[in-house]
mmCIF file of C-alpha atoms and ligand atoms in Angstrom:
data_model
loop_
_atom_site.group_PDB
_atom_site.id
_atom_site.type_symbol
_atom_site.label_atom_id
_atom_site.label_comp_id
_atom_site.label_asym_id
_atom_site.label_seq_id
_atom_site.Cartn_x
_atom_site.Cartn_y
_atom_site.Cartn_z
ATOM 1 C CA MET A 274 25.312 5.033 2.375
ATOM 2 C CA SER A 275 24.983 7.078 -0.769
ATOM 3 C CA SER A 276 26.987 5.579 -3.567
ATOM 4 C CA PRO A 277 27.751 7.747 -6.577
ATOM 5 C CA LYS A 278 27.825 5.760 -9.777
ATOM 6 C CA PRO A 279 31.337 4.320 -9.854
ATOM 7 C CA GLU A 280 32.826 5.262 -13.177
ATOM 8 C CA GLU A 281 35.508 2.610 -13.196
ATOM 9 C CA THR A 282 33.572 -0.436 -12.132
ATOM 10 C CA ILE A 283 30.825 -0.312 -14.701
ATOM 11 C CA GLU A 284 30.819 -3.764 -16.210
ATOM 12 C CA ARG A 285 31.260 -3.626 -19.916
ATOM 13 C CA LYS A 286 30.058 -7.094 -20.715
ATOM 14 C CA SER A 287 28.460 -6.306 -24.049
ATOM 15 C CA ASP A 288 31.808 -6.182 -25.698
ATOM 16 C CA GLU A 289 32.556 -6.129 -29.416
ATOM 17 C CA THR A 290 34.817 -9.187 -29.139
ATOM 18 C CA GLY A 291 34.263 -12.477 -27.406
ATOM 19 C CA ASP A 292 37.635 -12.358 -25.618
ATOM 20 C CA LYS A 293 37.215 -13.472 -22.058
ATOM 21 C CA VAL A 294 39.461 -11.855 -19.452
ATOM 22 C CA THR A 295 38.751 -12.303 -15.749
ATOM 23 C CA PRO A 296 41.128 -13.048 -12.850
ATOM 24 C CA TRP A 297 40.181 -16.721 -13.250
ATOM 25 C CA ASP A 298 39.785 -17.241 -16.945
ATOM 26 C CA VAL A 299 41.469 -15.955 -20.083
ATOM 27 C CA ASN A 300 40.333 -17.001 -23.530
ATOM 28 C CA ALA A 301 40.789 -15.316 -26.886
ATOM 29 C CA GLU A 302 38.631 -15.682 -29.962
ATOM 30 C CA SER A 303 41.353 -15.149 -32.514
ATOM 31 C CA ASP A 304 44.557 -17.103 -33.186
ATOM 32 C CA THR A 305 46.559 -13.933 -32.697
ATOM 33 C CA GLY A 306 45.306 -13.862 -29.104
ATOM 34 C CA ILE A 307 43.513 -11.238 -27.058
ATOM 35 C CA ASP A 308 42.700 -7.962 -28.807
ATOM 36 C CA TYR A 309 44.521 -5.764 -26.306
ATOM 37 C CA ASP A 310 43.458 -2.447 -27.828
ATOM 38 C CA LYS A 311 39.841 -3.429 -27.382
ATOM 39 C CA LEU A 312 40.596 -4.565 -23.845
ATOM 40 C CA ILE A 313 42.023 -1.134 -23.034
ATOM 41 C CA ARG A 314 38.803 0.455 -24.262
ATOM 42 C CA ARG A 315 36.642 -2.018 -22.390
ATOM 43 C CA PHE A 316 38.549 -1.666 -19.109
ATOM 44 C CA GLY A 317 38.992 2.085 -19.528
ATOM 45 C CA SER A 318 42.773 2.045 -18.975
ATOM 46 C CA SER A 319 45.330 3.897 -21.117
ATOM 47 C CA LYS A 320 47.893 2.691 -23.609
ATOM 48 C CA ILE A 321 51.559 3.128 -22.695
ATOM 49 C CA SER A 322 52.318 5.533 -25.547
ATOM 50 C CA PRO A 323 55.697 6.238 -27.168
ATOM 51 C CA GLU A 324 55.517 9.718 -25.559
ATOM 52 C CA LEU A 325 55.064 8.186 -22.117
ATOM 53 C CA ILE A 326 58.013 5.856 -22.730
ATOM 54 C CA THR A 327 60.148 8.845 -23.722
ATOM 55 C CA ARG A 328 59.114 10.595 -20.512
ATOM 56 C CA ILE A 329 60.048 7.576 -18.378
ATOM 57 C CA GLU A 330 63.440 7.304 -20.097
ATOM 58 C CA SER A 331 64.213 10.981 -19.629
ATOM 59 C CA ILE A 332 63.317 10.756 -15.932
ATOM 60 C CA ILE A 333 65.318 7.639 -15.109
ATOM 61 C CA ARG A 334 68.030 8.473 -17.658
ATOM 62 C CA LYS A 335 68.193 5.004 -19.131
ATOM 63 C CA PRO A 336 66.261 2.915 -21.660
ATOM 64 C CA VAL A 337 63.101 1.224 -20.417
ATOM 65 C CA HIS A 338 63.008 -2.550 -20.011
ATOM 66 C CA HIS A 339 62.259 -4.419 -23.248
ATOM 67 C CA PHE A 340 58.923 -5.534 -21.756
ATOM 68 C CA ILE A 341 57.843 -1.888 -21.990
ATOM 69 C CA ARG A 342 59.621 -1.210 -25.273
ATOM 70 C CA ARG A 343 57.970 -4.212 -26.939
ATOM 71 C CA GLY A 344 54.477 -3.594 -25.634
ATOM 72 C CA ILE A 345 54.421 -6.549 -23.221
ATOM 73 C CA PHE A 346 53.599 -4.032 -20.501
ATOM 74 C CA PHE A 347 51.196 -2.111 -22.709
ATOM 75 C CA SER A 348 48.562 -0.439 -20.551
ATOM 76 C CA HIS A 349 48.420 1.707 -17.421
ATOM 77 C CA ARG A 350 46.344 3.757 -15.041
ATOM 78 C CA ASP A 351 47.799 7.031 -13.747
ATOM 79 C CA LEU A 352 51.419 6.093 -14.390
ATOM 80 C CA GLU A 353 52.011 9.788 -15.124
ATOM 81 C CA SER A 354 51.153 10.767 -11.586
ATOM 82 C CA ILE A 355 53.736 8.317 -10.200
ATOM 83 C CA LEU A 356 56.357 9.809 -12.517
ATOM 84 C CA THR A 357 55.464 13.272 -11.293
ATOM 85 C CA VAL A 358 55.769 12.141 -7.676
ATOM 86 C CA TYR A 359 59.190 10.700 -8.471
ATOM 87 C CA GLU A 360 60.288 13.877 -10.281
ATOM 88 C CA GLN A 361 59.331 15.857 -7.197
ATOM 89 C CA GLN A 362 61.511 13.468 -5.183
ATOM 90 C CA LYS A 363 58.560 12.354 -3.125
ATOM 91 C CA PRO A 364 58.197 8.721 -1.999
ATOM 92 C CA PHE A 365 56.018 6.009 -3.512
ATOM 93 C CA PHE A 366 56.078 2.209 -3.286
ATOM 94 C CA LEU A 367 55.575 -0.849 -5.469
ATOM 95 C CA TYR A 368 53.049 -3.603 -4.795
ATOM 96 C CA THR A 369 52.568 -6.872 -6.629
ATOM 97 C CA GLY A 370 51.547 -10.411 -5.748
ATOM 98 C CA ARG A 371 51.022 -14.010 -6.566
ATOM 99 C CA GLY A 372 48.337 -16.591 -5.906
ATOM 100 C CA PRO A 373 50.238 -19.730 -4.807
ATOM 101 C CA SER A 374 48.038 -22.467 -6.251
ATOM 102 C CA SER A 375 50.767 -25.093 -6.529
ATOM 103 C CA GLU A 376 54.448 -25.639 -6.024
ATOM 104 C CA ALA A 377 55.057 -25.420 -9.753
ATOM 105 C CA MET A 378 55.692 -22.016 -11.197
ATOM 106 C CA HIS A 379 56.096 -21.537 -14.934
ATOM 107 C CA LEU A 380 57.793 -18.964 -17.133
ATOM 108 C CA GLY A 381 54.675 -16.807 -17.413
ATOM 109 C CA HIS A 382 54.603 -16.301 -13.647
ATOM 110 C CA LEU A 383 57.993 -14.599 -13.795
ATOM 111 C CA ILE A 384 56.886 -11.757 -16.085
ATOM 112 C CA PRO A 385 55.395 -9.392 -13.459
ATOM 113 C CA PHE A 386 58.289 -10.095 -11.103
ATOM 114 C CA ILE A 387 60.959 -9.401 -13.717
ATOM 115 C CA MET A 388 59.185 -6.120 -14.460
ATOM 116 C CA THR A 389 58.841 -5.285 -10.778
ATOM 117 C CA LYS A 390 62.511 -5.992 -10.105
ATOM 118 C CA TRP A 391 63.455 -3.656 -12.941
ATOM 119 C CA LEU A 392 61.160 -0.945 -11.548
ATOM 120 C CA GLN A 393 62.565 -1.377 -8.051
ATOM 121 C CA ASP A 394 66.085 -0.884 -9.411
ATOM 122 C CA ALA A 395 65.119 2.030 -11.673
ATOM 123 C CA PHE A 396 63.229 4.002 -8.981
ATOM 124 C CA ASP A 397 64.826 2.672 -5.780
ATOM 125 C CA VAL A 398 61.596 2.244 -3.834
ATOM 126 C CA PRO A 399 60.175 -0.215 -1.281
ATOM 127 C CA LEU A 400 58.264 -3.207 -2.598
ATOM 128 C CA VAL A 401 55.580 -5.344 -0.967
ATOM 129 C CA ILE A 402 54.636 -8.729 -2.438
ATOM 130 C CA GLN A 403 51.369 -10.362 -1.396
ATOM 131 C CA MET A 404 51.089 -14.161 -1.497
ATOM 132 C CA THR A 405 47.339 -14.794 -1.562
ATOM 133 C CA ASP A 406 47.300 -18.256 -0.046
ATOM 134 C CA ASP A 407 43.835 -17.417 1.329
ATOM 135 C CA GLU A 408 42.578 -16.710 -2.206
ATOM 136 C CA LYS A 409 43.823 -20.047 -3.462
ATOM 137 C CA PHE A 410 42.314 -21.869 -0.489
ATOM 138 C CA LEU A 411 38.951 -20.252 -1.263
ATOM 139 C CA TRP A 412 39.041 -20.877 -5.003
ATOM 140 C CA LYS A 413 40.829 -24.192 -5.369
ATOM 141 C CA ASP A 414 40.424 -27.606 -3.913
ATOM 142 C CA ILE A 415 43.431 -27.336 -1.590
ATOM 143 C CA THR A 416 43.918 -27.235 2.159
ATOM 144 C CA ILE A 417 45.007 -24.167 4.101
ATOM 145 C CA ASP A 418 48.256 -25.903 5.033
ATOM 146 C CA ASP A 419 49.074 -26.660 1.422
ATOM 147 C CA ALA A 420 48.224 -23.160 0.197
ATOM 148 C CA ASN A 421 50.403 -21.697 2.933
ATOM 149 C CA LYS A 422 53.241 -24.077 2.077
ATOM 150 C CA TYR A 423 53.021 -23.098 -1.613
ATOM 151 C CA ALA A 424 53.255 -19.432 -0.590
ATOM 152 C CA TYR A 425 56.661 -20.096 0.992
ATOM 153 C CA GLU A 426 57.811 -22.334 -1.877
ATOM 154 C CA ASN A 427 56.769 -19.774 -4.501
ATOM 155 C CA ALA A 428 58.475 -17.033 -2.500
ATOM 156 C CA LYS A 429 61.768 -18.788 -3.255
ATOM 157 C CA ASP A 430 61.186 -18.454 -6.996
ATOM 158 C CA ILE A 431 60.220 -14.822 -6.538
ATOM 159 C CA ILE A 432 63.296 -14.081 -4.429
ATOM 160 C CA ALA A 433 65.401 -15.802 -7.124
ATOM 161 C CA CYS A 434 64.376 -12.959 -9.476
ATOM 162 C CA GLY A 435 66.934 -10.891 -7.568
ATOM 163 C CA PHE A 436 64.957 -8.687 -5.173
ATOM 164 C CA ASP A 437 66.861 -6.695 -2.580
ATOM 165 C CA PRO A 438 66.064 -7.970 0.947
ATOM 166 C CA THR A 439 66.618 -4.522 2.434
ATOM 167 C CA LYS A 440 63.900 -3.094 0.171
ATOM 168 C CA THR A 441 61.386 -5.933 -0.196
ATOM 169 C CA PHE A 442 58.722 -7.398 2.089
ATOM 170 C CA ILE A 443 56.951 -10.619 1.055
ATOM 171 C CA PHE A 444 53.953 -11.845 3.041
ATOM 172 C CA SER A 445 51.477 -14.719 3.165
ATOM 173 C CA ASP A 446 47.938 -13.453 3.815
ATOM 174 C CA PHE A 447 47.282 -16.211 6.336
ATOM 175 C CA ASP A 448 50.322 -15.267 8.389
ATOM 176 C CA PHE A 449 50.368 -11.506 7.933
ATOM 177 C CA MET A 450 46.729 -11.127 8.965
ATOM 178 C CA ALA A 451 47.737 -12.250 12.449
ATOM 179 C CA GLN A 452 50.879 -10.126 12.538
ATOM 180 C CA CYS A 453 49.561 -6.756 11.544
ATOM 181 C CA PRO A 454 46.352 -5.217 12.935
ATOM 182 C CA ASN A 455 46.612 -2.251 10.559
ATOM 183 C CA PHE A 456 46.336 -4.565 7.578
ATOM 184 C CA TYR A 457 43.100 -6.097 8.838
ATOM 185 C CA ARG A 458 41.732 -2.680 9.737
ATOM 186 C CA ASN A 459 42.245 -1.446 6.187
ATOM 187 C CA ILE A 460 40.634 -4.618 4.858
ATOM 188 C CA CYS A 461 37.537 -3.945 6.979
ATOM 189 C CA ARG A 462 37.420 -0.317 5.881
ATOM 190 C CA ILE A 463 37.376 -1.466 2.281
ATOM 191 C CA GLN A 464 34.859 -4.248 2.944
ATOM 192 C CA LYS A 465 32.505 -1.715 4.502
ATOM 193 C CA SER A 466 32.687 0.516 1.435
ATOM 194 C CA VAL A 467 31.924 -2.053 -1.264
ATOM 195 C CA THR A 468 28.524 -3.686 -1.710
ATOM 196 C CA PHE A 469 27.717 -7.204 -2.909
ATOM 197 C CA ASN A 470 26.138 -5.605 -5.939
ATOM 198 C CA GLN A 471 29.380 -3.909 -6.837
ATOM 199 C CA VAL A 472 31.549 -7.033 -6.611
ATOM 200 C CA LYS A 473 28.888 -8.962 -8.512
ATOM 201 C CA GLY A 474 29.199 -6.428 -11.301
ATOM 202 C CA ILE A 475 32.974 -6.396 -11.290
ATOM 203 C CA PHE A 476 33.811 -10.075 -10.711
ATOM 204 C CA GLY A 477 30.637 -11.867 -11.750
ATOM 205 C CA PHE A 478 30.081 -13.445 -8.298
ATOM 206 C CA THR A 479 26.719 -15.092 -7.837
ATOM 207 C CA GLU A 480 24.471 -15.870 -4.875
ATOM 208 C CA SER A 481 25.937 -19.351 -4.643
ATOM 209 C CA ASP A 482 29.580 -18.258 -4.357
ATOM 210 C CA CYS A 483 30.919 -18.733 -0.848
ATOM 211 C CA ILE A 484 31.101 -15.537 1.184
ATOM 212 C CA GLY A 485 34.886 -15.876 1.463
ATOM 213 C CA LYS A 486 35.203 -15.140 -2.245
ATOM 214 C CA ILE A 487 32.867 -12.201 -2.011
ATOM 215 C CA ALA A 488 34.924 -10.597 0.758
ATOM 216 C CA PHE A 489 38.308 -11.480 -0.732
ATOM 217 C CA PRO A 490 38.778 -8.534 -3.143
ATOM 218 C CA ALA A 491 39.259 -6.222 -0.152
ATOM 219 C CA ILE A 492 42.243 -8.368 0.896
ATOM 220 C CA GLN A 493 43.930 -7.880 -2.461
ATOM 221 C CA ALA A 494 43.080 -4.166 -2.358
ATOM 222 C CA ALA A 495 44.487 -3.397 1.112
ATOM 223 C CA PRO A 496 48.247 -3.735 0.346
ATOM 224 C CA SER A 497 47.937 -0.785 -2.049
ATOM 225 C CA VAL A 498 47.432 1.365 1.063
ATOM 226 C CA SER A 499 50.724 2.243 2.759
ATOM 227 C CA SER A 500 49.246 2.306 6.285
ATOM 228 C CA SER A 501 48.793 -1.475 5.970
ATOM 229 C CA PHE A 502 52.565 -1.647 6.580
ATOM 230 C CA PRO A 503 53.313 0.577 9.592
ATOM 231 C CA PHE A 504 56.674 -1.143 10.207
ATOM 232 C CA ILE A 505 57.821 -0.013 6.737
ATOM 233 C CA PHE A 506 56.190 3.373 6.358
ATOM 234 C CA GLY A 507 56.048 4.444 10.004
ATOM 235 C CA GLU A 508 53.229 4.541 12.538
ATOM 236 C CA LYS A 509 52.785 8.268 12.278
ATOM 237 C CA LEU A 510 52.633 8.677 8.530
ATOM 238 C CA LYS A 511 50.547 11.804 7.932
ATOM 239 C CA GLN A 512 49.553 10.865 4.411
ATOM 240 C CA GLU A 513 49.209 7.591 2.590
ATOM 241 C CA LEU A 514 51.983 7.118 0.009
ATOM 242 C CA PRO A 515 51.193 6.640 -3.672
ATOM 243 C CA CYS A 516 51.427 3.054 -4.907
ATOM 244 C CA LEU A 517 52.323 1.550 -8.289
ATOM 245 C CA ILE A 518 51.107 -1.970 -9.084
ATOM 246 C CA PRO A 519 52.673 -4.001 -11.912
ATOM 247 C CA CYS A 520 50.350 -6.884 -12.824
ATOM 248 C CA ALA A 521 48.937 -8.924 -15.677
ATOM 249 C CA ILE A 522 45.815 -7.240 -17.012
ATOM 250 C CA ASP A 523 43.517 -9.977 -15.692
ATOM 251 C CA GLN A 524 44.107 -8.555 -12.195
ATOM 252 C CA ASP A 525 42.720 -5.176 -13.166
ATOM 253 C CA PRO A 526 39.190 -5.820 -11.806
ATOM 254 C CA TYR A 527 40.609 -5.918 -8.260
ATOM 255 C CA PHE A 528 42.199 -2.554 -8.716
ATOM 256 C CA ARG A 529 39.256 -0.955 -10.516
ATOM 257 C CA MET A 530 37.403 -1.761 -7.338
ATOM 258 C CA THR A 531 40.266 -0.399 -5.216
ATOM 259 C CA ARG A 532 40.375 2.827 -7.207
ATOM 260 C CA ASP A 533 36.624 3.194 -6.841
ATOM 261 C CA VAL A 534 36.591 2.979 -3.057
ATOM 262 C CA ALA A 535 39.838 4.896 -2.484
ATOM 263 C CA PRO A 536 38.384 8.439 -2.543
ATOM 264 C CA ARG A 537 35.626 7.429 -0.103
ATOM 265 C CA LEU A 538 38.291 6.303 2.379
ATOM 266 C CA ASN A 539 40.737 9.120 1.743
ATOM 267 C CA PHE A 540 43.186 6.678 0.212
ATOM 268 C CA PRO A 541 45.099 7.618 -2.935
ATOM 269 C CA LYS A 542 44.065 5.643 -6.011
ATOM 270 C CA PRO A 543 46.824 3.148 -6.843
ATOM 271 C CA SER A 544 48.521 3.478 -10.229
ATOM 272 C CA LEU A 545 48.945 0.410 -12.403
ATOM 273 C CA ILE A 546 50.927 -0.967 -15.291
ATOM 274 C CA HIS A 547 49.426 -3.974 -17.038
ATOM 275 C CA SER A 548 51.046 -6.774 -19.006
ATOM 276 C CA THR A 549 49.707 -8.963 -21.761
ATOM 277 C CA PHE A 550 49.504 -12.693 -21.078
ATOM 278 C CA PHE A 551 52.286 -15.159 -21.612
ATOM 279 C CA PRO A 552 50.849 -17.493 -24.248
ATOM 280 C CA ALA A 553 50.426 -21.234 -23.757
ATOM 281 C CA LEU A 554 52.675 -23.415 -25.895
ATOM 282 C CA GLN A 555 49.562 -24.329 -27.885
ATOM 283 C CA GLY A 556 49.030 -20.730 -28.968
ATOM 284 C CA SER A 557 47.912 -17.260 -27.977
ATOM 285 C CA LYS A 558 44.259 -18.187 -27.526
ATOM 286 C CA SER A 559 44.961 -19.064 -23.913
ATOM 287 C CA LYS A 560 47.578 -18.271 -21.303
ATOM 288 C CA MET A 561 49.992 -20.718 -19.750
ATOM 289 C CA SER A 562 48.321 -22.829 -17.137
ATOM 290 C CA ALA A 563 50.103 -24.478 -14.237
ATOM 291 C CA SER A 564 47.544 -27.278 -14.233
ATOM 292 C CA ASP A 565 48.307 -28.408 -17.805
ATOM 293 C CA PRO A 566 51.963 -29.542 -17.872
ATOM 294 C CA ASN A 567 52.075 -29.567 -21.665
ATOM 295 C CA SER A 568 50.960 -25.946 -21.923
ATOM 296 C CA SER A 569 53.856 -24.598 -19.899
ATOM 297 C CA ILE A 570 57.590 -24.476 -19.404
ATOM 298 C CA PHE A 571 58.092 -24.894 -15.678
ATOM 299 C CA LEU A 572 60.906 -23.337 -13.698
ATOM 300 C CA THR A 573 61.829 -26.880 -12.635
ATOM 301 C CA ASP A 574 62.049 -28.255 -16.193
ATOM 302 C CA SER A 575 65.318 -29.870 -17.280
ATOM 303 C CA PRO A 576 67.100 -28.797 -20.489
ATOM 304 C CA LYS A 577 65.701 -31.952 -22.074
ATOM 305 C CA ASP A 578 62.119 -31.190 -20.937
ATOM 306 C CA ILE A 579 62.425 -27.741 -22.463
ATOM 307 C CA LYS A 580 63.697 -29.099 -25.734
ATOM 308 C CA THR A 581 60.977 -31.730 -25.995
ATOM 309 C CA LYS A 582 58.151 -29.377 -25.034
ATOM 310 C CA ILE A 583 59.155 -26.689 -27.514
ATOM 311 C CA ASN A 584 59.744 -29.123 -30.333
ATOM 312 C CA LYS A 585 56.566 -31.088 -29.669
ATOM 313 C CA HIS A 586 54.069 -28.526 -28.451
ATOM 314 C CA ALA A 587 55.061 -24.981 -29.421
ATOM 315 C CA PHE A 588 52.454 -23.822 -31.916
ATOM 316 C CA SER A 589 54.144 -22.919 -35.169
ATOM 317 C CA GLY A 590 53.350 -20.134 -37.590
ATOM 318 C CA GLY A 591 55.458 -21.911 -40.199
ATOM 319 C CA LYS A 592 54.176 -23.559 -43.354
ATOM 320 C CA ASP A 593 53.439 -27.273 -43.814
ATOM 321 C CA SER A 594 56.308 -28.049 -46.171
ATOM 322 C CA ILE A 595 59.799 -26.612 -46.434
ATOM 323 C CA GLU A 596 59.123 -25.539 -50.036
ATOM 324 C CA GLU A 597 55.987 -23.647 -49.055
ATOM 325 C CA HIS A 598 57.750 -22.112 -46.044
ATOM 326 C CA ARG A 599 60.674 -20.925 -48.175
ATOM 327 C CA ALA A 600 58.222 -19.433 -50.677
ATOM 328 C CA LYS A 601 55.713 -17.807 -48.326
ATOM 329 C CA GLY A 602 57.516 -17.449 -44.986
ATOM 330 C CA GLY A 603 56.256 -17.952 -41.439
ATOM 331 C CA ASP A 604 53.718 -15.902 -39.473
ATOM 332 C CA CYS A 605 55.406 -14.364 -36.432
ATOM 333 C CA ASP A 606 52.078 -13.073 -35.077
ATOM 334 C CA ILE A 607 50.819 -16.563 -34.312
ATOM 335 C CA ASP A 608 54.135 -18.388 -33.849
ATOM 336 C CA VAL A 609 54.568 -19.189 -30.170
ATOM 337 C CA SER A 610 58.350 -19.672 -30.372
ATOM 338 C CA PHE A 611 58.726 -16.204 -31.844
ATOM 339 C CA GLN A 612 56.356 -14.772 -29.225
ATOM 340 C CA TYR A 613 58.462 -16.317 -26.449
ATOM 341 C CA LEU A 614 61.593 -14.734 -27.914
ATOM 342 C CA THR A 615 59.935 -11.297 -27.680
ATOM 343 C CA PHE A 616 59.649 -11.948 -23.945
ATOM 344 C CA PHE A 617 63.070 -13.425 -23.301
ATOM 345 C CA MET A 618 65.550 -12.325 -25.947
ATOM 346 C CA ASP A 619 67.052 -9.026 -24.757
ATOM 347 C CA ASP A 620 68.872 -8.179 -27.968
ATOM 348 C CA ASP A 621 66.529 -6.020 -30.096
ATOM 349 C CA GLN A 622 68.672 -6.284 -33.190
ATOM 350 C CA ARG A 623 68.948 -10.065 -33.142
ATOM 351 C CA LEU A 624 65.210 -10.371 -32.526
ATOM 352 C CA GLU A 625 64.457 -8.145 -35.507
ATOM 353 C CA GLU A 626 66.757 -10.221 -37.726
ATOM 354 C CA ILE A 627 64.948 -13.366 -36.625
ATOM 355 C CA ARG A 628 61.585 -11.731 -37.332
ATOM 356 C CA GLN A 629 62.650 -10.780 -40.828
ATOM 357 C CA ASP A 630 64.264 -14.128 -41.599
ATOM 358 C CA TYR A 631 61.299 -16.122 -40.330
ATOM 359 C CA SER A 632 58.768 -13.941 -42.154
ATOM 360 C CA SER A 633 60.709 -14.237 -45.393
ATOM 361 C CA GLY A 634 61.096 -18.001 -45.137
ATOM 362 C CA LYS A 635 64.874 -17.899 -44.768
ATOM 363 C CA LEU A 636 64.596 -19.277 -41.235
ATOM 364 C CA LEU A 637 62.737 -22.568 -40.775
ATOM 365 C CA THR A 638 60.516 -23.473 -37.808
ATOM 366 C CA GLY A 639 63.028 -26.041 -36.535
ATOM 367 C CA GLU A 640 65.777 -23.431 -36.624
ATOM 368 C CA LEU A 641 63.642 -20.866 -34.833
ATOM 369 C CA LYS A 642 62.778 -23.430 -32.179
ATOM 370 C CA LYS A 643 66.446 -24.261 -31.732
ATOM 371 C CA ILE A 644 67.230 -20.613 -30.974
ATOM 372 C CA LEU A 645 64.383 -20.452 -28.464
ATOM 373 C CA ILE A 646 65.378 -23.721 -26.799
ATOM 374 C CA GLU A 647 68.865 -22.372 -26.134
ATOM 375 C CA VAL A 648 67.549 -19.085 -24.743
ATOM 376 C CA LEU A 649 65.132 -20.843 -22.404
ATOM 377 C CA GLN A 650 67.565 -23.550 -21.301
ATOM 378 C CA THR A 651 69.991 -20.843 -20.221
ATOM 379 C CA LEU A 652 67.314 -18.751 -18.528
ATOM 380 C CA VAL A 653 65.785 -21.656 -16.603
ATOM 381 C CA ALA A 654 69.193 -23.083 -15.591
ATOM 382 C CA GLN A 655 70.234 -19.679 -14.253
ATOM 383 C CA HIS A 656 66.960 -19.387 -12.364
ATOM 384 C CA GLN A 657 67.447 -22.833 -10.819
ATOM 385 C CA GLU A 658 70.968 -21.884 -9.792
ATOM 386 C CA ARG A 659 69.763 -18.698 -8.063
ATOM 387 C CA ARG A 660 66.832 -20.505 -6.441
ATOM 388 C CA LYS A 661 69.227 -23.030 -4.906
ATOM 389 C CA GLN A 662 70.879 -20.148 -3.025
ATOM 390 C CA VAL A 663 67.536 -19.187 -1.464
ATOM 391 C CA THR A 664 67.550 -21.023 1.856
ATOM 392 C CA SER A 665 64.647 -21.037 4.292
ATOM 393 C CA ASP A 666 66.609 -18.469 6.313
ATOM 394 C CA VAL A 667 66.588 -16.147 3.339
ATOM 395 C CA VAL A 668 62.846 -16.691 2.888
ATOM 396 C CA ARG A 669 62.257 -15.960 6.557
ATOM 397 C CA GLN A 670 64.257 -12.755 6.233
ATOM 398 C CA PHE A 671 62.109 -11.506 3.321
ATOM 399 C CA MET A 672 58.880 -12.563 5.032
ATOM 400 C CA THR A 673 59.464 -11.028 8.451
ATOM 401 C CA PRO A 674 57.610 -7.754 9.072
ATOM 402 C CA ARG A 675 60.427 -5.275 9.574
ATOM 403 C CA GLN A 676 61.719 -1.862 8.737
ATOM 404 C CA LEU A 677 63.186 -1.606 5.239
ATOM 405 C CA ASN A 678 66.042 0.575 4.104
ATOM 406 C CA PHE A 679 63.829 3.688 3.830
ATOM 407 C CA ARG A 680 62.826 6.301 6.411
ATOM 408 C CA TYR A 681 59.615 8.355 6.333
HETATM 409 N N1 LIG B 863 45.375 -12.596 -7.336
HETATM 410 C C1 LIG B 863 46.729 -12.721 -7.802
HETATM 411 C C2 LIG B 863 46.939 -14.126 -8.388
HETATM 412 O O1 LIG B 863 46.096 -14.981 -8.317
HETATM 413 C C3 LIG B 863 47.739 -12.477 -6.713
HETATM 414 C C4 LIG B 863 47.915 -11.025 -6.342
HETATM 415 C C5 LIG B 863 47.651 -10.484 -5.111
HETATM 416 C C6 LIG B 863 48.399 -9.972 -7.158
HETATM 417 N N2 LIG B 863 47.942 -9.155 -5.117
HETATM 418 C C7 LIG B 863 48.405 -8.803 -6.355
HETATM 419 C C8 LIG B 863 48.848 -9.898 -8.484
HETATM 420 C C9 LIG B 863 48.831 -7.574 -6.860
HETATM 421 C C10 LIG B 863 49.271 -8.670 -8.991
HETATM 422 C C11 LIG B 863 49.265 -7.512 -8.170
HETATM 423 O O2 LIG B 863 47.979 -14.386 -8.950
#
């Protein structure tokens, strides 16, 4: 097979910064976190520019979500082409996913789903959500049964984000593989078109990685192809539909690979929008990790847990003494409590006041933390309330292959 030099999968390892960003590991050199502008250059994606935001708002005739406005979703690939498709009133679909590595989901895990829910409402399109229980089985020290169980448990938290059951299909890889021959066929098509050398370059696999890992990227790629879901998009679809994937930027390697093979298989290249990482309580050098309870606010945390964790562990950009803080002010760029507010405080004006007051020293760290604690206690309590409504019947409904409320 002749393989033209893939423009998008060239590994750019010799990077100017030592930031590490792979699907399995995120680590920043600087206290202010990952240098996202450099990451855009290294990955070869594009910045979501103010002009692009204006275009989105004029098309959907409402303001974009604050995640986009505040640069939390900051990068994209071919988002313009999706907007053009939408303007021409042609169909597209959304695809996102989650690797269910444990029962415990934290605040950071909600970010792509909150964004996706907003996009589903704004564009009124079908959505598929992949639970990669197979990925977690291959990478972590867990059994297949546990990984599969976590997929269903995590689906409850995802459903609690408010997705519409008539427009959303959620699937576990282990189960869907046996339910849908077209899915497996697309996986094999992709597997045949990517060499070991290519995935080595993109993901850093080595000779001693198990072959399951080496073949896995095709499984994450296949849901971006509409013919993987014949029950949603029809058996006789003449053309694959365009796909938009909201994800954290560490997932980009999977989709660089997908975009590389797509033309060879006559698949459209999926479009993407990328988010920054949700920082660990300890600071922006790393992202929240489900395996370190003190680095994360979990969706199961009580109001008291939240209060204690923020007060005890949230890295502060404030000064050592009150006098010094009043005189010099706090540093919002490294202050985790302030960072969290940019994710979860909707009100732009209030957020800006807090930024100014903290930077000037008028607002103390304890006061800033108190504001955050209240915001998060409310958010998590509301999530828990909605999750309680999600019975196993509801989960089964979302996870059954079926026609959605769209005809093609
Ligand atoms: N690999 C992702 C994870 O570990 C899960 C995933 C599968 C995903 N498909 C996706 C994430 C598409 C974003 C978009 O969490």
